[in-house]
PDB file of C-alpha atoms in Angstrom:
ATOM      1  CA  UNK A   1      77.835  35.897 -30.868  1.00 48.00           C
ATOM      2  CA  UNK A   2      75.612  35.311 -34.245  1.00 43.00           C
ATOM      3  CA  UNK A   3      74.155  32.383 -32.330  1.00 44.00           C
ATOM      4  CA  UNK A   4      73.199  34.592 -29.281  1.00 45.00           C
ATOM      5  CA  UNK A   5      71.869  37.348 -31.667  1.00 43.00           C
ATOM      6  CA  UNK A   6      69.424  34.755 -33.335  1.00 41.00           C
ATOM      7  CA  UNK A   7      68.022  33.773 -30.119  1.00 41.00           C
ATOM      8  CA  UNK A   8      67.310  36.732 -28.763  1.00 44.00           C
ATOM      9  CA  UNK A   9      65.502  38.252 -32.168  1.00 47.00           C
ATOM     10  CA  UNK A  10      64.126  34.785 -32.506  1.00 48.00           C
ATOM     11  CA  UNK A  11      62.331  34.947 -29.109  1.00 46.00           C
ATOM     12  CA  UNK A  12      61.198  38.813 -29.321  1.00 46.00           C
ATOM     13  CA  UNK A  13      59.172  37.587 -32.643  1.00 49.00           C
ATOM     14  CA  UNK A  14      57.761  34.950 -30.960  1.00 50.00           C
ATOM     15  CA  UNK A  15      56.639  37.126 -28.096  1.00 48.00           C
ATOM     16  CA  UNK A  16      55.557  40.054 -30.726  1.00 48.00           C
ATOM     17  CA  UNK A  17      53.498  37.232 -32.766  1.00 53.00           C
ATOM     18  CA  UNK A  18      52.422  36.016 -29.737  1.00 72.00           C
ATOM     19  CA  UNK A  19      50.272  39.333 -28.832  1.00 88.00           C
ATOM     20  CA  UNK A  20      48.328  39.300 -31.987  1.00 97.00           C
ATOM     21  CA  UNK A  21      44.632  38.504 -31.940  1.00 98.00           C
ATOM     22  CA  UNK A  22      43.527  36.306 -34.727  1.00 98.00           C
ATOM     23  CA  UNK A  23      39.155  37.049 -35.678  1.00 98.00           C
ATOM     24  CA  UNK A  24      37.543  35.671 -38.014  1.00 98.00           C
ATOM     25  CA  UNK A  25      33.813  35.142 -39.253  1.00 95.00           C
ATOM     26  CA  UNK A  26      32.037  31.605 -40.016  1.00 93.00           C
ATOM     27  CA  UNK A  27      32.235  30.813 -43.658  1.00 93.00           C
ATOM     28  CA  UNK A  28      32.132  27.570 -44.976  1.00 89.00           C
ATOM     29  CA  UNK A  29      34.374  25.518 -45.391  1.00 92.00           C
ATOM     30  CA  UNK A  30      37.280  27.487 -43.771  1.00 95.00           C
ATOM     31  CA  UNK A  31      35.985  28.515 -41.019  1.00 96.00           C
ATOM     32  CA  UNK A  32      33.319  26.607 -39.606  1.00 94.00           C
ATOM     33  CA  UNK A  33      31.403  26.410 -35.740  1.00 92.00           C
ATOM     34  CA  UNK A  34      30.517  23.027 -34.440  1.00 89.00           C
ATOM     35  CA  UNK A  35      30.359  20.969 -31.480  1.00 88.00           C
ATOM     36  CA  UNK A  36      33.670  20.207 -31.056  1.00 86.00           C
ATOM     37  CA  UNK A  37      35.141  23.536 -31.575  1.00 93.00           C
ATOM     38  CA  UNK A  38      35.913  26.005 -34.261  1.00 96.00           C
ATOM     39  CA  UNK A  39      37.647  23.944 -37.711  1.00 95.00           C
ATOM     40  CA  UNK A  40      37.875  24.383 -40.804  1.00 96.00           C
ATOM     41  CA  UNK A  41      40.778  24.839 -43.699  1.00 96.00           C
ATOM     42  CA  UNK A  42      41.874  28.489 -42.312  1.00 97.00           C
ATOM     43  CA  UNK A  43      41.152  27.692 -38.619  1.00 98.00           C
ATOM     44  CA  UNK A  44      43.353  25.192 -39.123  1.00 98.00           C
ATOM     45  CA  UNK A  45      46.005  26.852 -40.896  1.00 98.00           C
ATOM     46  CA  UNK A  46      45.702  29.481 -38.547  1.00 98.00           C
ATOM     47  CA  UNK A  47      46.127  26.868 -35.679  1.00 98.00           C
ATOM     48  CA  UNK A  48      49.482  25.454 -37.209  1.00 98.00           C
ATOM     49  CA  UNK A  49      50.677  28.672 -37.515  1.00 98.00           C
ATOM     50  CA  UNK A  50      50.136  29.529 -33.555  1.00 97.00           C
ATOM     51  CA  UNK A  51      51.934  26.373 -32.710  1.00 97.00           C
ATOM     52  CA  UNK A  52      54.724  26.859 -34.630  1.00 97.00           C
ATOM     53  CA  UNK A  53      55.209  30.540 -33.592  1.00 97.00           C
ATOM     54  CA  UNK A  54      53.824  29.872 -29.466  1.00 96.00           C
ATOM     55  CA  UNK A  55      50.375  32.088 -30.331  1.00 96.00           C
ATOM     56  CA  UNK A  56      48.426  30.867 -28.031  1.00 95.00           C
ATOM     57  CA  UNK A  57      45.240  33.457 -27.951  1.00 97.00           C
ATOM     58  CA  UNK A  58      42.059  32.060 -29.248  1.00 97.00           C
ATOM     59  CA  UNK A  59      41.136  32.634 -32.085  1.00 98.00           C
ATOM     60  CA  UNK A  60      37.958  35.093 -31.467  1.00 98.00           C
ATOM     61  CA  UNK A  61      34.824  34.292 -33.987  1.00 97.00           C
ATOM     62  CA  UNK A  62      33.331  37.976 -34.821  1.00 96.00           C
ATOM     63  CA  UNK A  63      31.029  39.086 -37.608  1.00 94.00           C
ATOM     64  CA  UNK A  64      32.931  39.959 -41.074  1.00 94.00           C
ATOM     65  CA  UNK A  65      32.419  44.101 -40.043  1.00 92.00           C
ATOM     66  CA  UNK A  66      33.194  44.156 -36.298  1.00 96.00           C
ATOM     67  CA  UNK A  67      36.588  41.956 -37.677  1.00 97.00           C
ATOM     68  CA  UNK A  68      37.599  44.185 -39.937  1.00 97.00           C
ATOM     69  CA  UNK A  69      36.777  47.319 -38.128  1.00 97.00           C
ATOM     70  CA  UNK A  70      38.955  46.163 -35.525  1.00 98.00           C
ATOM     71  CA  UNK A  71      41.857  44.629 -37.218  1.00 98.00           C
ATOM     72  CA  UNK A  72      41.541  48.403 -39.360  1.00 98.00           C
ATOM     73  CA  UNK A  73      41.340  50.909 -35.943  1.00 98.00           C
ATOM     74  CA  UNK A  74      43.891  48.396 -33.466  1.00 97.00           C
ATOM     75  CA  UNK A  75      47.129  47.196 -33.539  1.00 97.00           C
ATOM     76  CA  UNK A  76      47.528  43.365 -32.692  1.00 97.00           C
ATOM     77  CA  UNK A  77      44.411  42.438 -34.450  1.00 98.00           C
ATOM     78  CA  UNK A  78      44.810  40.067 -37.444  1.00 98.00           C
ATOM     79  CA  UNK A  79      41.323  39.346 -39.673  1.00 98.00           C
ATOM     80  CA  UNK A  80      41.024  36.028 -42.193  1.00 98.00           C
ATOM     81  CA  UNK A  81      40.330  35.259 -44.554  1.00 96.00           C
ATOM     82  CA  UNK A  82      40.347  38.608 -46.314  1.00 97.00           C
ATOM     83  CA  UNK A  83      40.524  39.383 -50.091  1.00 96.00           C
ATOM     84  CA  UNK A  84      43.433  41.071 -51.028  1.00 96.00           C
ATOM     85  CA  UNK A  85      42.527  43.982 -53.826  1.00 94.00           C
ATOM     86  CA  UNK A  86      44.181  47.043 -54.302  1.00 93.00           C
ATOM     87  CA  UNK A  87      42.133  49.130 -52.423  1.00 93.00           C
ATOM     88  CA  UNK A  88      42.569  47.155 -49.509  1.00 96.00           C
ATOM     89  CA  UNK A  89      46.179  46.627 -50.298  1.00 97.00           C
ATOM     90  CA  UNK A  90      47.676  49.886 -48.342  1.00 97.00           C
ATOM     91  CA  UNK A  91      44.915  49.317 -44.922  1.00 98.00           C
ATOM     92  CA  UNK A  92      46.237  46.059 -44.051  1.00 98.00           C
ATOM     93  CA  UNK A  93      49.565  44.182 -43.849  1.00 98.00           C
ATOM     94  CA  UNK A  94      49.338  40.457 -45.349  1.00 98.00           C
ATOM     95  CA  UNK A  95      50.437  37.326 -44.910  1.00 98.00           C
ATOM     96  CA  UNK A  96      49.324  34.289 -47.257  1.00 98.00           C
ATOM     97  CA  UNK A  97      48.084  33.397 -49.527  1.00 97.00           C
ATOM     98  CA  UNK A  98      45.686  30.928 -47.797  1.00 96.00           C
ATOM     99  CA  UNK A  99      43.381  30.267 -51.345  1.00 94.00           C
ATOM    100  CA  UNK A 100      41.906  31.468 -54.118  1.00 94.00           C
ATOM    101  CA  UNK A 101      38.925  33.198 -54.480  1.00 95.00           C
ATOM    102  CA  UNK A 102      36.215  33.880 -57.174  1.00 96.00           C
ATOM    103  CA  UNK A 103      33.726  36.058 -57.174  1.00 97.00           C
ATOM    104  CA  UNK A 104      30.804  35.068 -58.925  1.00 97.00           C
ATOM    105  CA  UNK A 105      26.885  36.077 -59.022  1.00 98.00           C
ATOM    106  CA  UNK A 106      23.677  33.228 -57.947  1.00 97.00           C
ATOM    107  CA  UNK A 107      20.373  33.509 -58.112  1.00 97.00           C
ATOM    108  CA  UNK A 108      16.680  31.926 -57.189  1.00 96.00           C
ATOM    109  CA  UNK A 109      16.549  29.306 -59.646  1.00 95.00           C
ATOM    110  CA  UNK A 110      12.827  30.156 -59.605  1.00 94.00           C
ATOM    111  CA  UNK A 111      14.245  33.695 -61.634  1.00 94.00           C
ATOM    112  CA  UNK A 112      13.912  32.274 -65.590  1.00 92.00           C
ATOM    113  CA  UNK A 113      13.589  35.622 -66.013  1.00 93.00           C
ATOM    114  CA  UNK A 114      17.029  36.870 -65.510  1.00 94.00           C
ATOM    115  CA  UNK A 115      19.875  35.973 -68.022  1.00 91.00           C
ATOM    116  CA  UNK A 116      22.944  37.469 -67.203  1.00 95.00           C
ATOM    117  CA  UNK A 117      25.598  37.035 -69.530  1.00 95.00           C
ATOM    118  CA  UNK A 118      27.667  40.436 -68.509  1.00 96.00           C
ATOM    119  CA  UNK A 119      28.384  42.848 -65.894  1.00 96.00           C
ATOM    120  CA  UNK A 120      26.095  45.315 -67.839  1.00 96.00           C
ATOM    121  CA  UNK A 121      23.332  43.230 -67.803  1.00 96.00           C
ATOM    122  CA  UNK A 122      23.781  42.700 -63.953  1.00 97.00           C
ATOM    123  CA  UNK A 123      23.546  46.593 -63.522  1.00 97.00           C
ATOM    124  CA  UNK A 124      20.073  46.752 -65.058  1.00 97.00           C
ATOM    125  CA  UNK A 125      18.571  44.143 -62.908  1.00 97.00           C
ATOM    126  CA  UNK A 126      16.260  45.746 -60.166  1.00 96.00           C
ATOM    127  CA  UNK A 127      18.669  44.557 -56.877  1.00 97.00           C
ATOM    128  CA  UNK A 128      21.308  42.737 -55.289  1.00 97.00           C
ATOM    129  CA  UNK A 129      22.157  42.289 -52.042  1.00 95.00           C
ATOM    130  CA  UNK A 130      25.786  42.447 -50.991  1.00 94.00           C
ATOM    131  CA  UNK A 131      27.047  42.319 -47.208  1.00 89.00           C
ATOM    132  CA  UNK A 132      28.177  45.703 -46.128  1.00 89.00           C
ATOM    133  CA  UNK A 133      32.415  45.779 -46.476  1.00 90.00           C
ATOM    134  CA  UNK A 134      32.586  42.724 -48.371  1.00 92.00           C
ATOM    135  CA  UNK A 135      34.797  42.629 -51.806  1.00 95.00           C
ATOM    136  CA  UNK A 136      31.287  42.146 -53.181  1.00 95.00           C
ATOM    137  CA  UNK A 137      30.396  45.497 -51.759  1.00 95.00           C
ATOM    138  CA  UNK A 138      33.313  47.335 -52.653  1.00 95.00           C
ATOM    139  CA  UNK A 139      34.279  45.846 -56.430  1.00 97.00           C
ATOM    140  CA  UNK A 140      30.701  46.625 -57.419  1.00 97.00           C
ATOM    141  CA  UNK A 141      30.773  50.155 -56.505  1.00 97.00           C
ATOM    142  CA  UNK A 142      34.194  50.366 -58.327  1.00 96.00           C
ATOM    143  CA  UNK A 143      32.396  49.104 -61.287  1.00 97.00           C
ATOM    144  CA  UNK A 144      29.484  51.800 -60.962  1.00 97.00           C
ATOM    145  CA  UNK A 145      26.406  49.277 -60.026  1.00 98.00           C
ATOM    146  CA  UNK A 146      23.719  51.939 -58.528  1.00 97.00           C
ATOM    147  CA  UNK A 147      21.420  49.030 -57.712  1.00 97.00           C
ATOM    148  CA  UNK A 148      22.594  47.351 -54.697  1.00 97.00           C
ATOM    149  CA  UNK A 149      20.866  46.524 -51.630  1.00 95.00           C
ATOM    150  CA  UNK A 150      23.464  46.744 -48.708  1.00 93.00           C
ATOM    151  CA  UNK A 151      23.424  44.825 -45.171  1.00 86.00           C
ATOM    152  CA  UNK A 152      24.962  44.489 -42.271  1.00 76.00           C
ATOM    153  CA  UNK A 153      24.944  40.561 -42.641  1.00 74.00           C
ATOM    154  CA  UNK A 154      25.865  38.320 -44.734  1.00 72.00           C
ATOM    155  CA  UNK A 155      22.987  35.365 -43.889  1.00 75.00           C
ATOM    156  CA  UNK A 156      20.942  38.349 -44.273  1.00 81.00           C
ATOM    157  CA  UNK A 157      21.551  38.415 -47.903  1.00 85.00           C
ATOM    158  CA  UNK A 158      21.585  35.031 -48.189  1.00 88.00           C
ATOM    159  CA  UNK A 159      18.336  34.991 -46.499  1.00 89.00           C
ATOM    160  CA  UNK A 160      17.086  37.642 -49.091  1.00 91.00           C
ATOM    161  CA  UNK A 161      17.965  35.198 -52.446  1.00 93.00           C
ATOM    162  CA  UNK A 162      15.915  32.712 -50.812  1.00 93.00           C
ATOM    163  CA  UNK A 163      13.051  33.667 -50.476  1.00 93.00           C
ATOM    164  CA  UNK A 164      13.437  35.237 -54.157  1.00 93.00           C
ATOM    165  CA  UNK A 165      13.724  38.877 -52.142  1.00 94.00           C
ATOM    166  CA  UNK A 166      16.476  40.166 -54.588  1.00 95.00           C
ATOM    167  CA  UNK A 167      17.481  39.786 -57.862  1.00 97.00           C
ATOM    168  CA  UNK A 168      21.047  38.555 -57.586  1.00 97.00           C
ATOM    169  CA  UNK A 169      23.849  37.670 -54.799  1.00 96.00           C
ATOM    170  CA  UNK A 170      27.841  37.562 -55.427  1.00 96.00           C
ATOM    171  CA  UNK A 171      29.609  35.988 -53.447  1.00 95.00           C
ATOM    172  CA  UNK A 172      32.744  33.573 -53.517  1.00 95.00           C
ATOM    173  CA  UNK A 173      31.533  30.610 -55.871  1.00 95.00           C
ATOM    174  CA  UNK A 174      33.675  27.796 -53.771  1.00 92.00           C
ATOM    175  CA  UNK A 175      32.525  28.423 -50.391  1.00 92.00           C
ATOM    176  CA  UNK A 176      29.093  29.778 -51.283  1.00 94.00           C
ATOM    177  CA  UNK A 177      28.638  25.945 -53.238  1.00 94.00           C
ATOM    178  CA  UNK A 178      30.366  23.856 -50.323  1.00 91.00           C
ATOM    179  CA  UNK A 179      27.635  25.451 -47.961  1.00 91.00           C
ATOM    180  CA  UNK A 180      24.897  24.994 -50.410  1.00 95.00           C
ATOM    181  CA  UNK A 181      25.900  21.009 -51.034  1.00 93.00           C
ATOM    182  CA  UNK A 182      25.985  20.875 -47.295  1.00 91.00           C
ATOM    183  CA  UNK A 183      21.912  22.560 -46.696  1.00 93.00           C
ATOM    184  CA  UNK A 184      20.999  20.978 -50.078  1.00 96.00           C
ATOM    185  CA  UNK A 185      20.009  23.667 -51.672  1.00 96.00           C
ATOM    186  CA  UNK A 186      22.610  23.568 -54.704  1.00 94.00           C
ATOM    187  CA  UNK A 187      19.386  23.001 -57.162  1.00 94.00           C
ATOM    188  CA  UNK A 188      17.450  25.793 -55.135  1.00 96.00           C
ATOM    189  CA  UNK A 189      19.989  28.508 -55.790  1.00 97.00           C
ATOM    190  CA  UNK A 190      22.654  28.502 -58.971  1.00 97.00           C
ATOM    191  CA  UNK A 191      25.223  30.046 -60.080  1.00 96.00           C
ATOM    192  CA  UNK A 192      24.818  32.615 -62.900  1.00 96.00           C
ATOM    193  CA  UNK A 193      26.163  31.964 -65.897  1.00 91.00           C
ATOM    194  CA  UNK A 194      28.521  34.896 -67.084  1.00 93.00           C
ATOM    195  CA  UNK A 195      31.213  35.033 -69.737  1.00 86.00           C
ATOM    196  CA  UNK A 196      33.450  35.627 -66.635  1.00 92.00           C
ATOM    197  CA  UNK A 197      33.887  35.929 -62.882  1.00 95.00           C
ATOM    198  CA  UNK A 198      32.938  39.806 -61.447  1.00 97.00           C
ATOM    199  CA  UNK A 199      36.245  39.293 -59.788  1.00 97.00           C
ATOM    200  CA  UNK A 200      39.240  36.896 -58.945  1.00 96.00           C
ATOM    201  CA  UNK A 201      41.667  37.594 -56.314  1.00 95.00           C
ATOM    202  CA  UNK A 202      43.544  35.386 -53.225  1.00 96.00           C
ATOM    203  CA  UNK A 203      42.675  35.084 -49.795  1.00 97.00           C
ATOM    204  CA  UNK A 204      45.168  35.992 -46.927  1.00 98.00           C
ATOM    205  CA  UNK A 205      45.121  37.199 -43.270  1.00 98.00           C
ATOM    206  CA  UNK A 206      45.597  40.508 -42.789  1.00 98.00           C
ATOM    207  CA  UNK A 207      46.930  42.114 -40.238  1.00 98.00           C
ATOM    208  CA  UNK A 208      46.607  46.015 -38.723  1.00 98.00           C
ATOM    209  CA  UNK A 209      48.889  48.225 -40.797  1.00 98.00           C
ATOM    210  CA  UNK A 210      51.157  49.048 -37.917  1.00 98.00           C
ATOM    211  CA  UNK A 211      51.761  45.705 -36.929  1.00 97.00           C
ATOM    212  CA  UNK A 212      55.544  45.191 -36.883  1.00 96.00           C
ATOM    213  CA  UNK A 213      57.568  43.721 -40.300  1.00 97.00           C
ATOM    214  CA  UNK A 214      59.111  41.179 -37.777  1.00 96.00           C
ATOM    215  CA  UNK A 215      55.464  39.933 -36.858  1.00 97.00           C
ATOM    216  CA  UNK A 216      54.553  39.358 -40.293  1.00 97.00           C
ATOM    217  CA  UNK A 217      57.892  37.401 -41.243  1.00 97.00           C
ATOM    218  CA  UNK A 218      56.909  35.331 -38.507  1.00 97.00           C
ATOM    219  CA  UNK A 219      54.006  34.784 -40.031  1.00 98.00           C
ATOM    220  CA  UNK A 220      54.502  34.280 -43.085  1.00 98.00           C
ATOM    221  CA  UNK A 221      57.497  31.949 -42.456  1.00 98.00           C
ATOM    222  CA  UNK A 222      55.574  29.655 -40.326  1.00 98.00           C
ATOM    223  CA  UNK A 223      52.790  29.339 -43.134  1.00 98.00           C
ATOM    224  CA  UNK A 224      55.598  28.889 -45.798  1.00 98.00           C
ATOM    225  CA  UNK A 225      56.906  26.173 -44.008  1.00 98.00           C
ATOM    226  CA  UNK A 226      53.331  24.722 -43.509  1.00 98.00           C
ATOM    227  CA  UNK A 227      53.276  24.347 -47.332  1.00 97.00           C
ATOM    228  CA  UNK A 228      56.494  22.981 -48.077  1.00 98.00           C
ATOM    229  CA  UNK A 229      56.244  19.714 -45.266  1.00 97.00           C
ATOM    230  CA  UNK A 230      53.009  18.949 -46.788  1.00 97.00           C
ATOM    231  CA  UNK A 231      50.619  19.959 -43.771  1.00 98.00           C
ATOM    232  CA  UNK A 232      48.734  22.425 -45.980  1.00 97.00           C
ATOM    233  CA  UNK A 233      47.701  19.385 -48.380  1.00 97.00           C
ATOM    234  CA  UNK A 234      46.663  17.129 -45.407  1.00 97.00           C
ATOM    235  CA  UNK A 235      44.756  20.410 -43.937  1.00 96.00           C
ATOM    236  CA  UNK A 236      42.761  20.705 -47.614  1.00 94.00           C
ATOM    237  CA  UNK A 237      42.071  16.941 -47.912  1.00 92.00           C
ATOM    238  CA  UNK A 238      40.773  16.851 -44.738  1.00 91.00           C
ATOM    239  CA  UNK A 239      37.648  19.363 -46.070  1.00 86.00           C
ATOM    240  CA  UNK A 240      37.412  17.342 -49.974  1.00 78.00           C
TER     241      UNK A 240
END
């Protein structure tokens, strides 16, 4: 009888996980577009996890505020990766972590000018340019910065600090370098130099808050079980 009971709430969560629509934006290195497909370390977490669990949607590339409209407004939409913070924390439903993640101002390395040792003396500098609905955007207006320039897109701003448009851009320092090493441009645009990060959080997929609690276990489990056989490890070496 307890055998028969497991199979049949084993193979409703599979079905249940099986409905949910994975989106995601490009952002080196875990999520990246090429000629061979979508790859990268959360693609291919997210991939293991669909295998395990019998997802078999595609996983549907989006920009970062269409995803996370839609994963907000519709059940069986799941966004990654997404920065868990508290304000975020009651919107979404969660399964991870996935990484780490720091938030961290660069600039034009052209800009002597600017030496920013504090978040004070980031709020006096004439702009920066955050993407709009990023944890860039939001943990900055927590912190009461009246001086940002907000867009739609994120290669917008990125765009911006190139061509020395803007004073400053935060954004996650270990994707943000990976995709600078790869355009060579990691002398062209640097890191800023503060006592500490603007923010530090972890990096997750996140699901629409009325997802079911038997979705997410499945979830979750599958990922869990992706770190303890190793396959996470091989998944990050493969992006070293």
């Amino acid at each position: 009888m307890k055998n028969i009971l497991f199979i049949i709430i084993f193979s409703y969560c599979t079905y249940a996980s099986d409905t949910i629509q994975p989106l995601t934006e490009i952002w080196t290195p875990y999520q990246m577009e090429t000629k061979k497909g979508l790859n990268g370390i959360s693609i291919d977490l997210v991939k293991e996890i669909q295998k395990r669990i019998g997802n078999t949607k595609e996983i549907e590339v989006t920009t970062w505020n269409r995803g996370y409209d839609v994963t907000l407004a519709k059940t069986g939409y799941a966004l990654f990766l997404t920065t868990r913070s508290q304000k975020r924390e009651k919107l979404f439903k969660w399964v991870g972590p996935i990484s780490s993640m720091k938030l961290v101002f660069f600039k034009n390395k052209k800009r002597k000018d600017l030496n920013i040792l504090t978040l004070d003396d980031a709020k006096k500098v004439k702009s920066i340019v955050v993407a709009k609905k990023t944890i860039a955007n939001e943990k900055l207006s927590e912190y009461g910065f009246q001086n940002l320039e907000v867009n739609s897109l994120a290669n917008y701003s990125f765009k911006k600090l190139r061509e020395n448009k803007v004073d400053l851009y935060p954004v996650e320092y270990h994707g943000f370098m990976y995709k600078l090493k790869k355009l060579g441009l990691e002398s062209e645009i640097v890191p800023v130099k503060m006592k500490e990060a603007i923010y530090e959080s972890q990096l997750y997929i996140a699901f629409n808050i009325n997802t079911k609690e038997a979705v997410i276990k499945t979830w979750q489990t599958a990922l869990d079980s992706i770190k303890e056989d190793g396959t996470y490890e091989k998944i990050l070496h493969r992006y070293k």
